[in-house]
Amino acid sequence: MLVRLKSGPQKLNEGHLAALAGDRLMCSDFQYPKLAEIFGEGEPAEYVYQVTSGAVRTYKLLADGRRQINAFHLPGDIFGIENGEVYRFSADAIQATTVGVARRLSLFGGFTQRESGFTTNLLGLVTRNLQHAEDHMLLLGRKTAVERVATFLLEMDERIGSPSVMILPMNRRDIADYLGLTLETVSRALAVLRKRSLIRVTGGNLRVLVLVDRGALAKLDQMDL
Amino acid sequence: MLVRLKSGPQKLNEGHLAALAGDRLMCSDFQYPKLAEIFGEGEPAEYVYQVTSGAVRTYKLLADGRRQINAFHLPGDIFGIENGEVYRFSADAIQATTVGVARRLSLFGGFTQRESGFTTNLLGLVTRNLQHAEDHMLLLGRKTAVERVATFLLEMDERIGSPSVMILPMNRRDIADYLGLTLETVSRALAVLRKRSLIRVTGGNLRVLVLVDRGALAKLDQMDL
DNA sequence: CGTGGACTTGAAATCCATCAACACAAGTGG
DNA sequence: CCACTTGTGTTGATGGATTTCAAGTCCACG
C-alpha cells in the first residue's frame, strides 16, 4: 500500500540519504498508513528508504508464522539496503510513516572516482547494522527476559535522545518479536521493572514510560566484558 | 599467543584478502595453536585476517561469562574487519590454525580512484556478514532446539561443500554457544536426529557425521517464508 | 453504550537448563 | 603396562524460566 503525498516530492530531512545518493538520483517522499507493508521479503529490491517521520519494523518470518524483528527504524534511519536482487526481509510501518525513497541501482556497482565517497558512507551504514545485529545476537542467545527488556528500553531511550518521558512507537507484540519473547513475558518483565522502581508507566497510555534509574537498568543489561 | 611460521611469510591461498588489499600491503601468515586467542574484544583493531587452515570462533561475552559465538570461520573466510578503532568481539582458534594477516589501516579511509573497487569488495563482505547475522537472529529468537541444530548441520554441510562425511571442527560447547543452547541440549537434539535416522554418527569420533536425509533436515530448518 | 484492541495478570504446561552420573579416549607419569 | 587424570560427550532426573491458555481491565472509538 503506497500513497503518494499530495504535496508532491519534498526534500525535507533527507540529509543522509541525499548524501549517499549524490545528486544523481531522485528522492521523493512517500507516506504509508499504520501497518502498511513497505516491502516484502523476496521482492525485487528497487528502493532504499529513509524514515522522515513515524516508525518502521523490518522482520523475517518462518513458514508457520513465527516472526523475528531485526530492527526498528526511527526518523533519520535508512533501511532497505541490499546487495542482491531482492529484499532479505519484510518492512512495514508501525505508525503512519513518511519515508524518503532513492533508487537502489544508483548505490551499487559502476563506481567512478568521485563516487568512492558514497561507497565509504554506505560501508559505514552497513557496518553499523552489522554491529547492531551482533549485539542483538548476544541478547537473543544469552540474556534473560528481564535483561532483554532492560536492554531494549535503554536502546530506545538512547535513540530517542533520552527525553524525560519516552513514548514507545510499537506495541508489546512487536517488542516481544524483537526480543525473542512472548508479549506476556514482556509485560511481566515490565511489571518487574516497575515494582523495582526502575521505570514508571505514566497514567493512561501504557506506552509512555519514564526511565527512573538508568544506572540500574544498565546493570541489568549486563554489559559485555 | 602468536607464533610466526618458520618458513616466513607466504602467499598461499590468500586470494580474497590480497584482492581486497591490493598490492599496497604486506600479507604474512601466522600460526596459532589450538585454543589460542587471536584478538580480544576491545583491543585496537590493527589487522584483518583470513583463515588458511584450521578454524576460528568469534564471540562476545557477558560480564558473568555467558558467551555468544557470532560465527565460525573456516579456510577462506575473512574476519576481524572493523570500522572503528577496536575489535567488537573476541576471536580464537578452535584448532591449530594458520591465518593470513593484512594491516587494517589499508582498508579504510583515504580512498582514491583506483581503490574504489576494493571498497566495493569490502562492502560485499560486510553485507554477507550482515545477512548471516540476520538469519542467525531468526534462529536465536524463534527456532526450537532441534530446528537450531538441524540448521547448524546444514550450514556447516554447505560450507564444507557437502561431503559424504562431515567432520566438525568444534566441540559441543562451541555449537551450544553458537546456537544459544547448552551442550546437553545440543547432545540431545543430535540424539533425536540420530533416532529419526536423519544423521549418522560414524564410530569412534563423535564429531564425524553423515547427513543421511538433507531434505528432512531442511524441513526441520523451517525455511523462512 | 457497546465493541474491539491493547495490555495485564494468574494458572498450568512445556521446553530447556541445571545437576549428576557415567562412558570413553587420550595423555601422563610411575 | 597400568593407574590416574583430563577432556569430551551422552543420558537421566529434577527444577525453573518462559510459553501457553485463560480471564479480566482499561481505553479508544464508532
Coordinates of C-alpha atoms (C1' of nucleotides) in Angstrom, one line a residue:
Chain A
M1 CA 0.0 0.0 0.0
L2 CA 1.7 3.1 -1.2
V3 CA 0.3 6.6 -1.0
R4 CA 2.0 9.4 -2.8
L5 CA 1.9 12.7 -0.8
K6 CA -0.5 15.2 -2.2
S7 CA 2.1 17.9 -1.7
G8 CA 4.5 16.1 -4.1
P9 CA 8.1 15.2 -3.7
Q10 CA 9.8 17.0 -0.8
K11 CA 13.4 17.4 0.2
L12 CA 12.9 17.7 4.0
N13 CA 15.2 15.9 6.4
E14 CA 16.9 13.7 3.8
G15 CA 20.4 14.7 4.7
H16 CA 22.0 11.3 4.9
L17 CA 20.2 9.6 2.1
A18 CA 20.8 12.5 -0.3
A19 CA 24.5 12.5 0.7
L20 CA 24.7 8.8 0.0
A21 CA 23.0 9.2 -3.3
G22 CA 24.7 12.3 -4.5
D23 CA 22.8 14.5 -7.0
R24 CA 22.3 11.7 -9.5
L25 CA 19.0 10.4 -8.3
M26 CA 15.5 11.3 -7.5
C27 CA 14.5 11.4 -3.9
S28 CA 10.8 11.6 -3.3
D29 CA 8.8 11.2 -0.2
F30 CA 6.1 8.6 0.3
Q31 CA 3.6 8.1 3.0
Y32 CA 2.3 4.9 4.5
P33 CA -0.6 4.5 6.8
K34 CA -0.3 2.5 10.0
L35 CA 0.5 -1.2 9.4
A36 CA 1.0 -0.8 5.7
E37 CA 3.7 -3.0 4.1
I38 CA 6.6 -1.1 2.6
F39 CA 8.2 -4.2 1.0
G40 CA 8.1 -7.9 1.4
E41 CA 10.9 -10.5 1.8
G42 CA 11.9 -11.8 -1.6
E43 CA 10.5 -8.8 -3.6
P44 CA 12.9 -7.1 -6.1
A45 CA 15.0 -4.6 -4.1
E46 CA 14.3 -1.5 -6.1
Y47 CA 14.5 1.2 -3.5
V48 CA 16.4 2.4 -0.4
Y49 CA 14.4 4.2 2.3
Q50 CA 15.0 6.8 5.0
V51 CA 12.4 7.4 7.6
T52 CA 11.2 11.0 7.8
S53 CA 8.5 10.6 10.4
G54 CA 6.9 7.6 12.1
A55 CA 8.4 4.2 12.6
V56 CA 9.2 1.0 10.7
R57 CA 9.8 -2.6 11.6
T58 CA 11.9 -5.0 9.5
Y59 CA 11.5 -8.7 10.1
K60 CA 11.7 -12.3 8.9
L61 CA 9.1 -15.0 9.1
L62 CA 9.2 -18.7 9.5
A63 CA 6.7 -20.8 7.5
D64 CA 4.4 -21.2 10.5
G65 CA 4.2 -17.5 11.2
R66 CA 6.9 -17.1 13.9
R67 CA 8.4 -13.7 13.5
Q68 CA 11.7 -12.2 14.3
I69 CA 12.0 -8.4 14.1
N70 CA 15.6 -7.4 13.2
A71 CA 15.3 -3.7 13.9
F72 CA 13.0 -0.7 14.4
H73 CA 13.7 2.3 12.2
L74 CA 13.0 5.7 13.6
P75 CA 13.2 9.2 11.9
G76 CA 16.6 9.6 10.2
D77 CA 17.3 5.8 9.9
I78 CA 18.0 4.3 6.5
F79 CA 16.8 0.8 5.7
G80 CA 16.2 -1.5 2.7
I81 CA 19.9 -1.5 1.5
E82 CA 20.6 -4.7 -0.4
N83 CA 23.5 -6.1 -2.3
G84 CA 21.5 -8.8 -4.0
E85 CA 18.5 -8.5 -6.3
V86 CA 15.8 -9.0 -3.6
Y87 CA 15.0 -7.8 -0.1
R88 CA 16.1 -10.3 2.6
F89 CA 13.3 -9.3 4.9
S90 CA 10.0 -7.5 5.1
A91 CA 9.3 -4.0 6.2
D92 CA 6.2 -2.3 7.4
A93 CA 5.1 0.9 9.0
I94 CA 4.1 0.5 12.7
Q95 CA 2.6 4.0 12.6
A96 CA 1.6 6.5 10.0
T97 CA 5.0 7.0 8.4
T98 CA 6.7 9.2 5.8
V99 CA 9.8 8.0 4.1
G100 CA 12.3 9.3 1.6
V101 CA 13.0 7.0 -1.3
A102 CA 16.0 6.5 -3.5
R103 CA 16.5 4.2 -6.4
R104 CA 18.7 1.2 -5.5
L105 CA 20.6 1.0 -8.7
S106 CA 22.4 4.1 -8.0
L107 CA 24.0 2.8 -4.9
F108 CA 25.8 -0.3 -6.1
G109 CA 28.1 -1.1 -8.9
G110 CA 29.8 1.0 -11.5
F111 CA 31.5 3.5 -9.3
T112 CA 33.8 6.2 -10.6
Q113 CA 36.3 8.3 -8.9
R114 CA 34.1 10.9 -7.4
E115 CA 31.7 8.3 -6.2
S116 CA 34.1 6.4 -3.9
G117 CA 33.0 8.6 -1.0
F118 CA 29.5 7.3 -1.3
T119 CA 30.6 3.8 -1.0
T120 CA 32.5 4.6 2.1
N121 CA 29.4 6.1 3.6
L122 CA 27.4 3.1 2.6
L123 CA 30.1 0.8 4.1
G124 CA 29.7 2.7 7.4
L125 CA 26.0 2.3 7.3
V126 CA 26.1 -1.5 6.7
T127 CA 28.8 -1.8 9.4
R128 CA 26.6 -0.1 11.9
N129 CA 23.8 -2.5 11.0
L130 CA 26.1 -5.4 11.4
Q131 CA 27.3 -4.1 14.8
H132 CA 23.7 -3.9 16.0
A133 CA 23.0 -7.4 14.7
E134 CA 26.0 -8.7 16.7
D135 CA 24.8 -7.1 19.9
H136 CA 21.3 -8.4 19.3
M137 CA 22.6 -12.0 18.7
L138 CA 24.1 -11.8 22.2
L139 CA 20.8 -10.6 23.6
L140 CA 18.8 -13.3 21.8
G141 CA 21.1 -16.1 22.6
R142 CA 22.1 -15.4 26.1
K143 CA 20.1 -12.8 28.0
T144 CA 17.2 -13.4 30.3
A145 CA 13.8 -11.9 29.8
V146 CA 14.3 -9.0 32.2
E147 CA 17.7 -8.3 30.8
R148 CA 16.4 -8.2 27.3
V149 CA 13.7 -5.7 28.2
A150 CA 16.1 -3.5 30.1
T151 CA 18.5 -3.5 27.1
F152 CA 15.6 -2.7 24.9
L153 CA 14.5 0.3 27.0
L154 CA 18.0 1.7 27.1
E155 CA 18.4 1.3 23.4
M156 CA 15.2 3.1 22.6
D157 CA 15.9 5.7 25.2
E158 CA 19.3 6.5 23.7
R159 CA 18.0 6.5 20.1
I160 CA 15.1 8.9 21.0
G161 CA 17.6 11.1 22.8
S162 CA 17.0 10.3 26.4
P163 CA 14.0 12.5 26.9
S164 CA 12.5 12.6 30.4
V165 CA 9.4 10.9 29.1
M166 CA 9.7 8.2 26.5
I167 CA 6.8 7.2 24.1
L168 CA 7.2 3.8 22.5
P169 CA 6.0 3.7 18.9
M170 CA 5.4 -0.1 19.0
N171 CA 3.1 -2.4 20.8
R172 CA 4.0 -5.2 23.2
R173 CA 3.9 -7.9 20.5
D174 CA 6.4 -6.0 18.4
I175 CA 8.7 -5.7 21.3
A176 CA 8.3 -9.4 22.0
D177 CA 9.1 -10.3 18.4
Y178 CA 12.1 -8.1 18.6
L179 CA 13.4 -9.6 21.8
G180 CA 12.6 -13.2 21.1
L181 CA 9.9 -13.5 23.8
T182 CA 6.1 -13.6 24.0
L183 CA 4.1 -10.4 24.7
E184 CA 3.1 -11.8 28.1
T185 CA 6.7 -12.2 29.1
V186 CA 7.5 -8.6 28.0
S187 CA 4.5 -7.4 30.1
R188 CA 5.7 -9.4 33.1
A189 CA 9.3 -8.1 32.7
L190 CA 8.0 -4.5 32.6
A191 CA 6.0 -5.3 35.7
V192 CA 9.2 -6.4 37.5
L193 CA 11.0 -3.2 36.5
R194 CA 8.0 -1.2 37.7
K195 CA 7.9 -3.0 41.0
R196 CA 11.7 -2.4 41.5
S197 CA 11.0 1.3 40.6
L198 CA 13.5 1.3 37.7
I199 CA 10.8 2.6 35.4
R200 CA 7.4 4.3 35.7
V201 CA 4.4 4.0 33.5
T202 CA 2.7 7.4 33.4
G203 CA -1.1 7.2 33.7
G204 CA -3.3 6.3 30.8
N205 CA -1.2 5.3 27.9
L206 CA 0.8 2.2 28.6
R207 CA 3.4 3.1 26.0
V208 CA 4.5 6.2 27.9
L209 CA 7.4 5.4 30.1
V210 CA 9.9 7.1 32.4
L211 CA 13.3 5.6 33.0
V212 CA 13.7 6.3 36.7
D213 CA 17.1 4.6 37.2
R214 CA 19.1 4.2 34.0
G215 CA 22.1 3.1 36.1
A216 CA 20.2 0.1 37.5
L217 CA 18.8 -0.7 34.1
A218 CA 22.3 -0.7 32.6
K219 CA 23.5 -3.1 35.3
L220 CA 20.6 -5.4 34.4
D221 CA 21.7 -5.0 30.8
Q222 CA 24.8 -7.0 31.9
M223 CA 27.2 -5.1 29.6
D224 CA 29.6 -7.4 27.9
L225 CA 33.1 -7.7 29.3
Chain B
M1 CA 49.9 -16.2 21.7
L2 CA 51.3 -15.6 18.3
V3 CA 53.8 -17.9 16.5
R4 CA 55.4 -16.8 13.4
L5 CA 55.9 -19.5 10.8
K6 CA 59.5 -20.6 10.5
S7 CA 59.1 -20.6 6.7
G8 CA 58.4 -16.9 6.8
P9 CA 55.6 -15.0 5.0
Q10 CA 53.8 -17.0 2.4
K11 CA 51.4 -16.1 -0.3
L12 CA 49.4 -19.3 -0.4
N13 CA 45.6 -19.3 -0.6
E14 CA 45.3 -15.6 0.1
G15 CA 43.3 -14.8 -3.0
H16 CA 40.5 -12.8 -1.5
L17 CA 42.4 -10.9 1.1
A18 CA 45.1 -10.0 -1.4
A19 CA 42.4 -8.8 -3.8
L20 CA 40.9 -6.6 -1.1
A21 CA 44.2 -5.2 -0.1
G22 CA 45.7 -4.7 -3.5
D23 CA 49.4 -4.6 -3.8
R24 CA 49.9 -1.9 -1.2
L25 CA 50.2 -4.0 1.9
M26 CA 52.1 -6.9 3.4
C27 CA 50.3 -10.1 3.9
S28 CA 52.1 -12.5 6.1
D29 CA 51.0 -15.8 7.6
F30 CA 50.7 -16.6 11.2
Q31 CA 50.0 -19.8 13.1
Y32 CA 48.0 -20.3 16.2
P33 CA 47.9 -23.4 18.4
K34 CA 44.6 -24.9 19.4
L35 CA 42.6 -22.5 21.7
A36 CA 45.0 -19.6 21.3
E37 CA 43.4 -16.2 21.4
I38 CA 43.8 -14.3 18.1
F39 CA 42.4 -11.0 19.4
G40 CA 40.2 -9.9 22.3
E41 CA 37.1 -7.6 22.3
G42 CA 38.1 -4.0 22.9
E43 CA 41.7 -4.4 21.7
P44 CA 42.9 -2.0 18.9
A45 CA 41.8 -3.4 15.6
E46 CA 45.2 -3.5 13.8
Y47 CA 44.8 -6.4 11.5
V48 CA 42.3 -8.2 9.2
Y49 CA 42.6 -12.0 9.0
Q50 CA 41.9 -14.7 6.5
V51 CA 41.8 -18.4 7.6
T52 CA 44.3 -20.5 5.6
S53 CA 43.8 -23.8 7.5
G54 CA 42.0 -24.7 10.8
A55 CA 39.0 -22.9 12.2
V56 CA 38.2 -19.8 14.3
R57 CA 35.4 -18.7 16.5
T58 CA 34.4 -15.1 17.1
Y59 CA 32.2 -14.3 20.1
K60 CA 31.0 -11.9 22.7
L61 CA 30.9 -12.4 26.4
L62 CA 28.7 -11.1 29.2
A63 CA 30.2 -10.0 32.5
D64 CA 29.3 -13.3 34.2
G65 CA 30.8 -15.4 31.4
R66 CA 27.8 -16.2 29.3
R67 CA 29.1 -16.5 25.7
Q68 CA 27.5 -16.0 22.3
I69 CA 29.5 -17.2 19.3
N70 CA 28.7 -15.0 16.3
A71 CA 30.3 -17.1 13.7
F72 CA 32.8 -19.9 12.8
H73 CA 35.4 -19.1 10.3
L74 CA 36.7 -21.8 8.0
P75 CA 39.5 -21.8 5.4
G76 CA 39.0 -18.9 3.0
D77 CA 36.9 -16.9 5.4
I78 CA 37.9 -13.3 6.3
F79 CA 37.3 -11.9 9.8
G80 CA 38.3 -9.1 12.0
I81 CA 37.1 -6.3 9.7
E82 CA 36.3 -3.2 11.8
N83 CA 35.2 0.3 11.0
G84 CA 36.1 1.7 14.5
E85 CA 39.3 1.6 16.4
V86 CA 38.8 -1.6 18.3
Y87 CA 37.5 -5.1 17.8
R88 CA 33.9 -5.6 18.7
F89 CA 34.4 -9.2 19.7
S90 CA 37.0 -11.8 20.5
A91 CA 38.4 -14.4 18.2
D92 CA 40.3 -17.6 18.9
A93 CA 41.5 -20.7 17.2
I94 CA 39.4 -23.8 17.9
Q95 CA 42.1 -25.9 16.2
A96 CA 45.7 -25.4 15.2
T97 CA 45.1 -22.6 12.7
T98 CA 47.0 -20.7 10.0
V99 CA 45.8 -17.2 9.0
G100 CA 46.8 -14.6 6.5
V101 CA 47.2 -11.1 8.0
A102 CA 46.7 -7.7 6.5
R103 CA 47.1 -4.3 8.1
R104 CA 43.8 -2.8 8.9
L105 CA 44.8 0.8 8.0
S106 CA 45.0 0.0 4.4
L107 CA 41.3 -1.0 4.2
F108 CA 39.5 2.1 5.4
G109 CA 39.7 5.8 4.7
G110 CA 41.5 7.8 2.1
F111 CA 40.4 6.0 -1.0
T112 CA 41.5 7.2 -4.4
Q113 CA 40.0 6.4 -7.8
R114 CA 41.6 3.1 -8.4
E115 CA 40.8 1.9 -4.9
S116 CA 37.1 2.2 -5.2
G117 CA 36.9 -1.4 -6.3
F118 CA 38.4 -2.6 -3.0
T119 CA 35.7 -0.8 -1.1
T120 CA 33.0 -2.5 -3.2
N121 CA 34.6 -5.9 -2.4
L122 CA 34.7 -4.9 1.3
L123 CA 31.1 -3.8 1.1
G124 CA 30.1 -7.2 -0.3
L125 CA 32.0 -8.9 2.5
V126 CA 30.3 -6.9 5.3
T127 CA 26.9 -7.4 3.6
R128 CA 27.4 -11.1 3.6
N129 CA 28.2 -11.0 7.3
L130 CA 25.1 -8.9 8.0
Q131 CA 23.0 -11.4 6.0
H132 CA 24.3 -14.2 8.1
A133 CA 23.7 -12.3 11.3
E134 CA 20.1 -11.6 10.2
D135 CA 19.5 -15.3 9.6
H136 CA 21.1 -16.2 12.9
M137 CA 18.9 -13.7 14.8
L138 CA 15.8 -15.6 13.4
L139 CA 17.3 -18.8 14.7
L140 CA 18.2 -17.5 18.1
G141 CA 14.9 -15.6 18.6
R142 CA 12.4 -18.1 17.2
K143 CA 13.7 -21.6 16.5
T144 CA 13.4 -24.7 18.8
A145 CA 16.5 -26.6 19.9
V146 CA 16.1 -29.4 17.2
E147 CA 15.5 -26.8 14.5
R148 CA 18.6 -24.9 15.5
V149 CA 20.8 -28.0 15.4
A150 CA 19.3 -29.0 12.0
T151 CA 20.0 -25.5 10.7
F152 CA 23.5 -25.7 12.0
L153 CA 24.3 -29.0 10.4
L154 CA 23.0 -27.9 7.0
E155 CA 25.0 -24.6 7.3
M156 CA 28.2 -26.5 8.1
D157 CA 27.5 -29.1 5.4
E158 CA 27.1 -26.4 2.8
R159 CA 30.2 -24.5 3.8
I160 CA 32.3 -27.6 3.8
G161 CA 31.0 -28.5 0.4
S162 CA 28.5 -31.2 1.3
P163 CA 31.0 -34.1 1.5
S164 CA 29.6 -37.6 2.2
V165 CA 31.2 -37.5 5.6
M166 CA 31.4 -34.3 7.7
I167 CA 34.0 -33.6 10.3
L168 CA 33.0 -30.9 12.7
P169 CA 36.0 -28.7 13.9
M170 CA 34.3 -27.6 17.1
N171 CA 33.1 -29.3 20.2
R172 CA 29.6 -29.5 21.6
R173 CA 30.0 -26.5 23.9
D174 CA 31.0 -24.3 20.9
I175 CA 28.0 -25.5 19.0
A176 CA 25.8 -24.7 22.0
D177 CA 27.2 -21.2 22.4
Y178 CA 26.7 -20.6 18.7
L179 CA 23.1 -21.8 18.9
G180 CA 22.1 -20.2 22.2
L181 CA 21.7 -23.6 23.9
T182 CA 23.5 -25.7 26.5
L183 CA 25.8 -28.5 25.4
E184 CA 23.5 -31.1 26.9
T185 CA 20.6 -29.8 24.8
V186 CA 22.8 -30.0 21.6
S187 CA 23.7 -33.5 22.5
R188 CA 20.0 -34.5 23.0
A189 CA 19.0 -32.8 19.8
L190 CA 21.6 -34.8 17.9
A191 CA 20.3 -37.9 19.6
V192 CA 16.8 -37.1 18.3
L193 CA 18.1 -36.6 14.8
R194 CA 20.0 -39.9 15.1
K195 CA 16.9 -41.7 16.3
R196 CA 14.9 -40.3 13.4
S197 CA 17.8 -41.5 11.1
L198 CA 18.3 -38.1 9.6
I199 CA 22.0 -38.2 10.6
R200 CA 24.5 -40.9 11.5
V201 CA 27.5 -40.7 13.8
T202 CA 30.2 -42.9 12.5
G203 CA 32.1 -45.0 15.0
G204 CA 34.7 -43.6 17.4
N205 CA 34.9 -39.9 16.8
L206 CA 31.7 -38.2 17.8
R207 CA 32.4 -35.2 15.6
V208 CA 32.2 -37.3 12.4
L209 CA 28.7 -37.1 11.0
V210 CA 26.8 -38.2 7.9
L211 CA 23.8 -36.3 6.8
V212 CA 21.5 -39.1 5.8
D213 CA 18.4 -37.1 4.8
R214 CA 19.2 -33.5 4.0
G215 CA 15.7 -33.0 2.8
A216 CA 14.2 -33.9 6.1
L217 CA 16.7 -31.7 7.9
A218 CA 15.8 -28.8 5.7
K219 CA 12.2 -29.3 6.6
L220 CA 13.1 -29.1 10.2
D221 CA 15.1 -26.0 9.4
Q222 CA 11.6 -24.4 8.8
M223 CA 12.8 -22.2 5.9
D224 CA 11.5 -18.7 6.2
L225 CA 8.5 -17.8 4.1
Chain C
dC1 C1' -23.2 2.3 25.3
dG2 C1' -21.2 -1.4 23.2
dT3 C1' -17.3 -3.4 20.8
dG4 C1' -12.6 -4.4 19.9
dG5 C1' -7.7 -3.8 20.5
dA6 C1' -4.0 -3.5 23.8
dC7 C1' -2.3 -4.8 28.0
dT8 C1' -2.0 -7.2 32.4
dT9 C1' -2.3 -11.0 35.5
dG10 C1' -3.0 -15.8 37.1
dA11 C1' -2.6 -20.9 36.5
dA12 C1' -0.9 -24.8 34.1
dA13 C1' 2.1 -26.8 30.7
dT14 C1' 6.4 -27.2 28.3
dC15 C1' 10.9 -26.8 26.8
dC16 C1' 15.2 -26.2 28.1
dA17 C1' 18.7 -25.6 31.8
dT18 C1' 20.9 -27.5 35.7
dC19 C1' 22.7 -31.1 38.4
dA20 C1' 24.6 -35.5 38.5
dA21 C1' 26.3 -40.0 37.0
dC22 C1' 28.6 -42.5 33.7
dA23 C1' 31.3 -43.9 29.4
dC24 C1' 35.2 -43.4 26.7
dA25 C1' 39.6 -41.9 24.7
dA26 C1' 43.9 -39.6 25.1
dG27 C1' 47.6 -38.2 27.7
dT28 C1' 51.0 -38.5 31.8
dG29 C1' 53.9 -40.4 34.9
dG30 C1' 55.2 -44.0 38.0
Chain D
dC1 C1' 51.9 -51.6 31.3
dC2 C1' 48.7 -49.7 34.5
dA3 C1' 46.7 -46.2 37.5
dC4 C1' 45.3 -41.7 37.2
dT5 C1' 43.8 -37.6 35.3
dT6 C1' 41.6 -34.7 32.0
dG7 C1' 38.6 -33.5 28.2
dT8 C1' 34.7 -34.8 25.7
dG9 C1' 30.3 -36.5 25.1
dT10 C1' 25.9 -39.0 26.5
dT11 C1' 22.0 -39.8 29.3
dG12 C1' 18.8 -39.5 33.3
dA13 C1' 16.3 -36.8 36.9
dT14 C1' 14.9 -32.6 38.6
dG15 C1' 13.9 -27.7 38.5
dG16 C1' 12.9 -23.3 36.6
dA17 C1' 12.1 -19.7 33.2
dT18 C1' 9.2 -18.8 29.7
dT19 C1' 5.2 -20.1 27.0
dT20 C1' 0.6 -21.2 26.6
dC21 C1' -4.0 -20.9 27.9
dA22 C1' -7.5 -18.2 30.0
dA23 C1' -9.7 -14.3 32.3
dG24 C1' -10.3 -9.8 33.1
dT25 C1' -9.3 -4.5 32.9
dC26 C1' -8.9 -0.3 30.6
dC27 C1' -9.3 2.7 26.9
dA28 C1' -10.3 4.4 22.3
dC29 C1' -13.7 4.7 19.0
dG30 C1' -17.8 4.2 16.5

